[in-house]
Short mmCIF file of C-alpha atoms in Angstrom, two decimals:
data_model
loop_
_atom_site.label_atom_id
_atom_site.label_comp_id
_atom_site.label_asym_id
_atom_site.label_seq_id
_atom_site.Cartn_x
_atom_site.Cartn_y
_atom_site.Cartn_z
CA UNK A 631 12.46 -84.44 11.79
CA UNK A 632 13.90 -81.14 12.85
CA UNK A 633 14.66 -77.66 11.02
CA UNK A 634 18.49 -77.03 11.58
CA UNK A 635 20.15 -73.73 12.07
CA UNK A 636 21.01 -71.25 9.94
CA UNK A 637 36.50 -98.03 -7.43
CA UNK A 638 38.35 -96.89 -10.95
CA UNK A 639 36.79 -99.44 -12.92
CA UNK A 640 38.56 -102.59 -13.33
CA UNK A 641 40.34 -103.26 -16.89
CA UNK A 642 39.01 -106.56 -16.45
CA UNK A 643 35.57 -108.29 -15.71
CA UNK A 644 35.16 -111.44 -14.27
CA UNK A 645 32.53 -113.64 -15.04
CA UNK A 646 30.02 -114.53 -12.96
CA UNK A 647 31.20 -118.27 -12.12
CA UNK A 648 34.90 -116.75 -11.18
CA UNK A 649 33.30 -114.50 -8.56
CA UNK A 650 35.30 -115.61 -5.11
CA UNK A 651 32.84 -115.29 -2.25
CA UNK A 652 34.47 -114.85 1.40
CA UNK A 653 31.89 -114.76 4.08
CA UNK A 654 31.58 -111.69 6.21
CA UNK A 655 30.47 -111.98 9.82
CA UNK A 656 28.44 -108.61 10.37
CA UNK A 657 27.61 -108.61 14.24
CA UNK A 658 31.07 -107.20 14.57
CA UNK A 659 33.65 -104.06 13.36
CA UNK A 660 36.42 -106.65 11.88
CA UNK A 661 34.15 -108.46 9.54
CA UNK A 662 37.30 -110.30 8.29
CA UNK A 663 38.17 -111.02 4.85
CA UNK A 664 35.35 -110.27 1.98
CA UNK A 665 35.25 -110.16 -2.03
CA UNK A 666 36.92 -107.37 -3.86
CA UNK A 667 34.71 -104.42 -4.77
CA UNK A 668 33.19 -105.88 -8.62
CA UNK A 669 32.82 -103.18 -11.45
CA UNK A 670 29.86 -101.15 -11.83
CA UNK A 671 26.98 -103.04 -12.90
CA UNK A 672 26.47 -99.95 -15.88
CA UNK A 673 30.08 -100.63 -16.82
CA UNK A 674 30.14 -104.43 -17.48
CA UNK A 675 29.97 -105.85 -20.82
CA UNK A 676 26.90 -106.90 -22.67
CA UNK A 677 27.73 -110.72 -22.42
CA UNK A 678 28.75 -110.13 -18.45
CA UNK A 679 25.44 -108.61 -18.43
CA UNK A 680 23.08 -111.04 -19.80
CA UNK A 681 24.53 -113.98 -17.41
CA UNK A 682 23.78 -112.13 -14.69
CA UNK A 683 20.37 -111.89 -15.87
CA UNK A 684 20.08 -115.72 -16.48
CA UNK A 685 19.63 -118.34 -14.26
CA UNK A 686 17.37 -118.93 -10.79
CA UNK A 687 15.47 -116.20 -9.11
CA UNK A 688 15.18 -115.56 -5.52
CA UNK A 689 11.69 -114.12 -3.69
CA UNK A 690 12.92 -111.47 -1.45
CA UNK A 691 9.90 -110.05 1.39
CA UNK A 692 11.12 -106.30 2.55
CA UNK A 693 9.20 -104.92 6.01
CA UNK A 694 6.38 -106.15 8.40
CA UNK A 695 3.86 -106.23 4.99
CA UNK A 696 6.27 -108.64 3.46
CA UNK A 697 6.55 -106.92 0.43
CA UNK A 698 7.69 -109.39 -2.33
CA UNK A 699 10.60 -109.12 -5.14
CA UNK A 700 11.18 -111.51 -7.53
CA UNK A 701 15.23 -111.04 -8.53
CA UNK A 702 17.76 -112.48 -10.57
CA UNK A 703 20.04 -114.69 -7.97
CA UNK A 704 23.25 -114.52 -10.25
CA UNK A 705 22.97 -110.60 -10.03
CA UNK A 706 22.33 -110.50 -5.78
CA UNK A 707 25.43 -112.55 -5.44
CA UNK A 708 27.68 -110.70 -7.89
CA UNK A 709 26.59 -107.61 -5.62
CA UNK A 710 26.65 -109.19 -2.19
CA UNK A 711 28.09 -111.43 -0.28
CA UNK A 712 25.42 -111.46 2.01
CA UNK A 713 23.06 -112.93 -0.05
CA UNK A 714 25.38 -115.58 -1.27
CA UNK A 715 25.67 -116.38 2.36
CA UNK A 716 22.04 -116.99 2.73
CA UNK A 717 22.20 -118.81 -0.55
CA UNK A 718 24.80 -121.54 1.14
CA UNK A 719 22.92 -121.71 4.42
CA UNK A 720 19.44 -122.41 2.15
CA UNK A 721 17.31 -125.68 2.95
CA UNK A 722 13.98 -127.41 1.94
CA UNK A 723 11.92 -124.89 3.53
CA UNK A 724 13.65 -121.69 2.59
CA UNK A 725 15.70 -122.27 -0.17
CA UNK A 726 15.20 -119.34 -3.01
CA UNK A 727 13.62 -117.27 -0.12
CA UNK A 728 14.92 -113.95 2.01
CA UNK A 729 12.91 -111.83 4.45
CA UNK A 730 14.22 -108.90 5.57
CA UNK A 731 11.43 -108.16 8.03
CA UNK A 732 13.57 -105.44 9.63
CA UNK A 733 14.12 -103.49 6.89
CA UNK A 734 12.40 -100.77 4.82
CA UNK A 735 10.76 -101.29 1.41
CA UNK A 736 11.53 -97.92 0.32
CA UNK A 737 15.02 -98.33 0.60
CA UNK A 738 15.20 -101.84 -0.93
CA UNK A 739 12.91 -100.44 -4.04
CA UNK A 740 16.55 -97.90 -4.64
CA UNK A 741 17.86 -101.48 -3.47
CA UNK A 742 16.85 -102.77 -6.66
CA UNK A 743 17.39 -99.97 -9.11
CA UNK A 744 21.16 -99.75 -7.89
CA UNK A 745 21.04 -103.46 -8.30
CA UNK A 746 20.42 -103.45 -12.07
CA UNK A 747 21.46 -100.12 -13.34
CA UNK A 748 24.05 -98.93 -10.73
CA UNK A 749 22.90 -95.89 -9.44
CA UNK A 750 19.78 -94.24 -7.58
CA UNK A 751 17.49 -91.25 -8.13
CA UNK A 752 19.16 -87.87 -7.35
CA UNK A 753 16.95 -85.83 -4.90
CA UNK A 754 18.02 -82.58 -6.27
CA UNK A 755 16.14 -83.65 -9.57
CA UNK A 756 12.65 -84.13 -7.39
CA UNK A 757 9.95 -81.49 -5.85
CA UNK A 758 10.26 -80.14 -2.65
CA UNK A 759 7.42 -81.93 -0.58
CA UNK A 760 8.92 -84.77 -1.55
CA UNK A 761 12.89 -84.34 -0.71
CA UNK A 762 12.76 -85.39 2.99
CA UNK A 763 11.12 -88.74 2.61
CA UNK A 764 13.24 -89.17 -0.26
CA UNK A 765 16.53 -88.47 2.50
CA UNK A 766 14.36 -90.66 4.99
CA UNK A 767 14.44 -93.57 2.49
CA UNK A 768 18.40 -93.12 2.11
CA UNK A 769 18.98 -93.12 5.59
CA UNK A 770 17.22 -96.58 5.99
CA UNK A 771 18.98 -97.84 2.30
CA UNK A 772 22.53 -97.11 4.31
CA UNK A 773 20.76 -99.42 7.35
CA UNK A 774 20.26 -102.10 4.51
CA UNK A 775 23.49 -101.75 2.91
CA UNK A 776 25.49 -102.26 6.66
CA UNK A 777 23.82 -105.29 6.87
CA UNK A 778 24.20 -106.41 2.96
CA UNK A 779 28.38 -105.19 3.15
CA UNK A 780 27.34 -102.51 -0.15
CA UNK A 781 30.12 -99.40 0.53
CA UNK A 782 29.49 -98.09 -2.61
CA UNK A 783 25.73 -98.12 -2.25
CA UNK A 784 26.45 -96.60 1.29
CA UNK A 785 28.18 -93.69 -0.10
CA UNK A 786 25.56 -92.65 -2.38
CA UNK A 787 23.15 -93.09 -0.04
CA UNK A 788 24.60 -90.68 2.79
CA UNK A 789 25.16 -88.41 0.18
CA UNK A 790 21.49 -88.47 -1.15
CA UNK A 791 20.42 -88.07 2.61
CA UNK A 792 22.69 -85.22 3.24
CA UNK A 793 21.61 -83.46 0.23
CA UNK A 794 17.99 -84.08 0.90
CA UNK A 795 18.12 -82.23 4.43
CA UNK A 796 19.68 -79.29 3.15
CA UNK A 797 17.68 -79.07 0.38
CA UNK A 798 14.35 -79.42 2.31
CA UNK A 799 15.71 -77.39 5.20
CA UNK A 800 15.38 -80.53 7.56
CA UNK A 801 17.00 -82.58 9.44
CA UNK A 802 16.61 -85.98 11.50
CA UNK A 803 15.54 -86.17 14.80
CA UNK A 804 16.11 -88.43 18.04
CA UNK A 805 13.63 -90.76 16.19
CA UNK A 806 15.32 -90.97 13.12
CA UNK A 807 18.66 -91.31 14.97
CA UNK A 808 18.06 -93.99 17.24
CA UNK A 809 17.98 -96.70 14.40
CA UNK A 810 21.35 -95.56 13.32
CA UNK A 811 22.85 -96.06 16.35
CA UNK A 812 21.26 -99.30 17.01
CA UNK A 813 22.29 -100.86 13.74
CA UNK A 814 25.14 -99.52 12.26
CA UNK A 815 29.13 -100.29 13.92
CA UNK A 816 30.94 -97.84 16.07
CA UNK A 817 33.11 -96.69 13.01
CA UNK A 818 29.99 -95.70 10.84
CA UNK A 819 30.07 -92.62 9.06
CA UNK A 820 26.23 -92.14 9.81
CA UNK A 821 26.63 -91.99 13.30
CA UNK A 822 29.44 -89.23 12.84
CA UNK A 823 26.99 -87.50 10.87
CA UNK A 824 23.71 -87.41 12.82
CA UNK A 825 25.87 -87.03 16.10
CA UNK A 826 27.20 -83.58 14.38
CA UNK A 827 23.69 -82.35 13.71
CA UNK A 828 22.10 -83.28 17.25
CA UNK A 829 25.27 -81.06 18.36
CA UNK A 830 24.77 -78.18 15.77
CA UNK A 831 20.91 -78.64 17.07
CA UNK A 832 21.81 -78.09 20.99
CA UNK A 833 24.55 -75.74 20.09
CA UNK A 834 22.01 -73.21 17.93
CA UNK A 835 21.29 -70.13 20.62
CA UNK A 836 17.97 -69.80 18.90
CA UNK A 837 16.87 -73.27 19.42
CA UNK A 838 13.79 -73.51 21.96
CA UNK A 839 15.22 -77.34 22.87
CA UNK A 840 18.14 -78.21 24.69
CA UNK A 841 19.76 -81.46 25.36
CA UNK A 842 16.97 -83.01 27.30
CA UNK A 843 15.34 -83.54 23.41
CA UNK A 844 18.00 -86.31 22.79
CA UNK A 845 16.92 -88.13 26.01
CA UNK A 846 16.11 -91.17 24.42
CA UNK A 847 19.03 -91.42 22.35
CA UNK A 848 21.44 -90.83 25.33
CA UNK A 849 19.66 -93.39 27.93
CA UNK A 850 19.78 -96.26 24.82
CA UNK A 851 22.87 -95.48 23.51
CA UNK A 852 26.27 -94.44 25.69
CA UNK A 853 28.45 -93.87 22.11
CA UNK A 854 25.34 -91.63 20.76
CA UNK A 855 26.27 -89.17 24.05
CA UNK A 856 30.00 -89.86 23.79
CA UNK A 857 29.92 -88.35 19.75
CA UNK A 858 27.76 -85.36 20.62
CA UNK A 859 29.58 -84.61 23.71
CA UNK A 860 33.17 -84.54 21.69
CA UNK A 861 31.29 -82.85 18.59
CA UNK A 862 30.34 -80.24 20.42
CA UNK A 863 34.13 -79.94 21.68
CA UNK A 864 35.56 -80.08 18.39
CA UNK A 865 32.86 -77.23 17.15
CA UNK A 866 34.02 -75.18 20.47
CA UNK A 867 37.44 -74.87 18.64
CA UNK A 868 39.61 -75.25 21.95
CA UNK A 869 37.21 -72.00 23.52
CA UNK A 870 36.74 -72.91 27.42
CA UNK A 871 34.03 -71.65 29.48
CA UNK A 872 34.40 -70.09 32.93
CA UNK A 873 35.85 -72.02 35.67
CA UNK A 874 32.62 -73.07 37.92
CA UNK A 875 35.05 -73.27 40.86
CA UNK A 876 35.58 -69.82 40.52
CA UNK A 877 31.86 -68.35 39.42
CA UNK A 878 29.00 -66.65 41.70
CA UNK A 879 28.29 -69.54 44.33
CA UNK A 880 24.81 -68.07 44.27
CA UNK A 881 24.39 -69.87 41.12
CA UNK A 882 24.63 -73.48 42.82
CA UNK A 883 22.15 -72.64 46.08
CA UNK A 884 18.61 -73.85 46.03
CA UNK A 885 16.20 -70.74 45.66
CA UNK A 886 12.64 -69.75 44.91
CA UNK A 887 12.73 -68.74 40.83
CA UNK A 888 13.86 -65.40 41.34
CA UNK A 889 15.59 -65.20 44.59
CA UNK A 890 19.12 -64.26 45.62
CA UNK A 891 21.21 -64.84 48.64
CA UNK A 892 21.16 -61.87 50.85
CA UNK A 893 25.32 -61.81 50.23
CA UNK A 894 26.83 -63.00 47.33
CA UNK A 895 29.14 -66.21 48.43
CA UNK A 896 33.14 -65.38 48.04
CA UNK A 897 35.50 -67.24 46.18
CA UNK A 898 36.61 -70.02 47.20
CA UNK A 899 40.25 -68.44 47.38
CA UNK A 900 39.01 -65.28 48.94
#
């Protein structure tokens, strides 16, 4: 991590057996055809409620530990296509069981609350040593919520991240970047965002890094290089630097640090 620089709800609830489940192919941007966003879990009705809670549960192991969840079934599918997905595809061996090996168990544990009660913590509400992991965890909860198809989940999640950073004076690094570009689509928010603050980052004239600190990032990733490049040409606001045609040709000669041409070159139209 880095210091920077200075669905209205529906009128009517369905029940949990009238839930139409499309399946969403996620290795792609045009995932297709998918279930309409379902109300709030907070804003259902009591009787909605308690048949969500009923029924089969479903062991769930988050990271390389293999964390384990035990969760209601009924209320993963109301939430996520995704899961009902694995649901269909279940056999001998794995039915009732997920892993999501990938995947951090921070961000499933505000997974879970959003699950049940429809919202997660608010970072402004915690102490300051610990606001950043708190943003940390949201970044990898928006990672989770790609791959489950949650947009609502992913909007409170960027917005818990974004308010964590400026609110512990932080931001991500190439570290924390990489992931984002290597599992979220080309149209994600995320990447718009964390392309912006590598940008502000090379941009700042009181940085001690330049753009060789992204290194990583640019060699893995040619649309993590194409987003900086053209967010640090929106942020220019149309201002274009010096012709290099028409500059010093001292500047391009290969010198000792220090040294000059006896003559300065001429212009090339001179």
């Amino acid at each position: 991590m880095d210091t920077p620089p200075y669905t209205p709800p529906a009128t009517e609830y369905p029940s949990v057996d009238s839930l139409q489940i499309h399946y969403c192919d996620f290795a792609y941007e045009e995932k297709g055809p998918f279930r309409m966003p379902v109300p709030d879990i907070g804003e259902i009705p009591a009787k909605t409620f308690a048949e969500l809670l009923s029924g089969n549960l479903m062991d769930i192991y988050v990271g390389k530990q293999k964390r384990h969840w035990l969760l209601h079934r009924n209320i993963l599918v109301y939430h996520s296509t995704w899961f009902q997905k694995q649901i269909e595809e279940g056999n001998k061996q794995n039915y009732g069981k997920v892993e999501l090996s990938d995947d951090d168990p921070r961000a499933f544990e505000l997974l879970v609350k959003w699950l049940y009660q429809g919202k997660i913590d608010n970072v402004s509400e915690m102490p300051m040593d610990k606001k950043w992991d708190y943003a940390d965890a949201c970044q990898h909860l928006y990672v989770l919520c790609e791959k489950l198809n949650l947009p609502l989940l992913k909007n409170q999640a960027i917005d818990q991240f974004r308010k964590g950073c400026f609110e512990a004076g932080l931001v991500p690094g190439p570290e924390e970047m990489k992931p984002i570009y290597d599992r979220t689509p080309p149209s994600s928010p995320f990447r718009k965002l964390v392309s912006r603050i590598a940008a502000r980052q090379i941009m700042d004239p009181e940085s001690q890094s330049d753009a060789s600190k992204y290194r990583q990032c640019f060699e893995t990733s040619a649309d993590f290089a194409i987003d900086v490049v053209n967010a640090i040409k929106e942020a220019a606001g149309g201002k274009l630097f010096h012709d290099p045609t028409e500059e010093d040709g001292c500047y391009y000669h290969e010198h000792l640090p220090g040294q000059r041409c006896n003559s300065r070159s001429k212009k090339p139209n001179s």
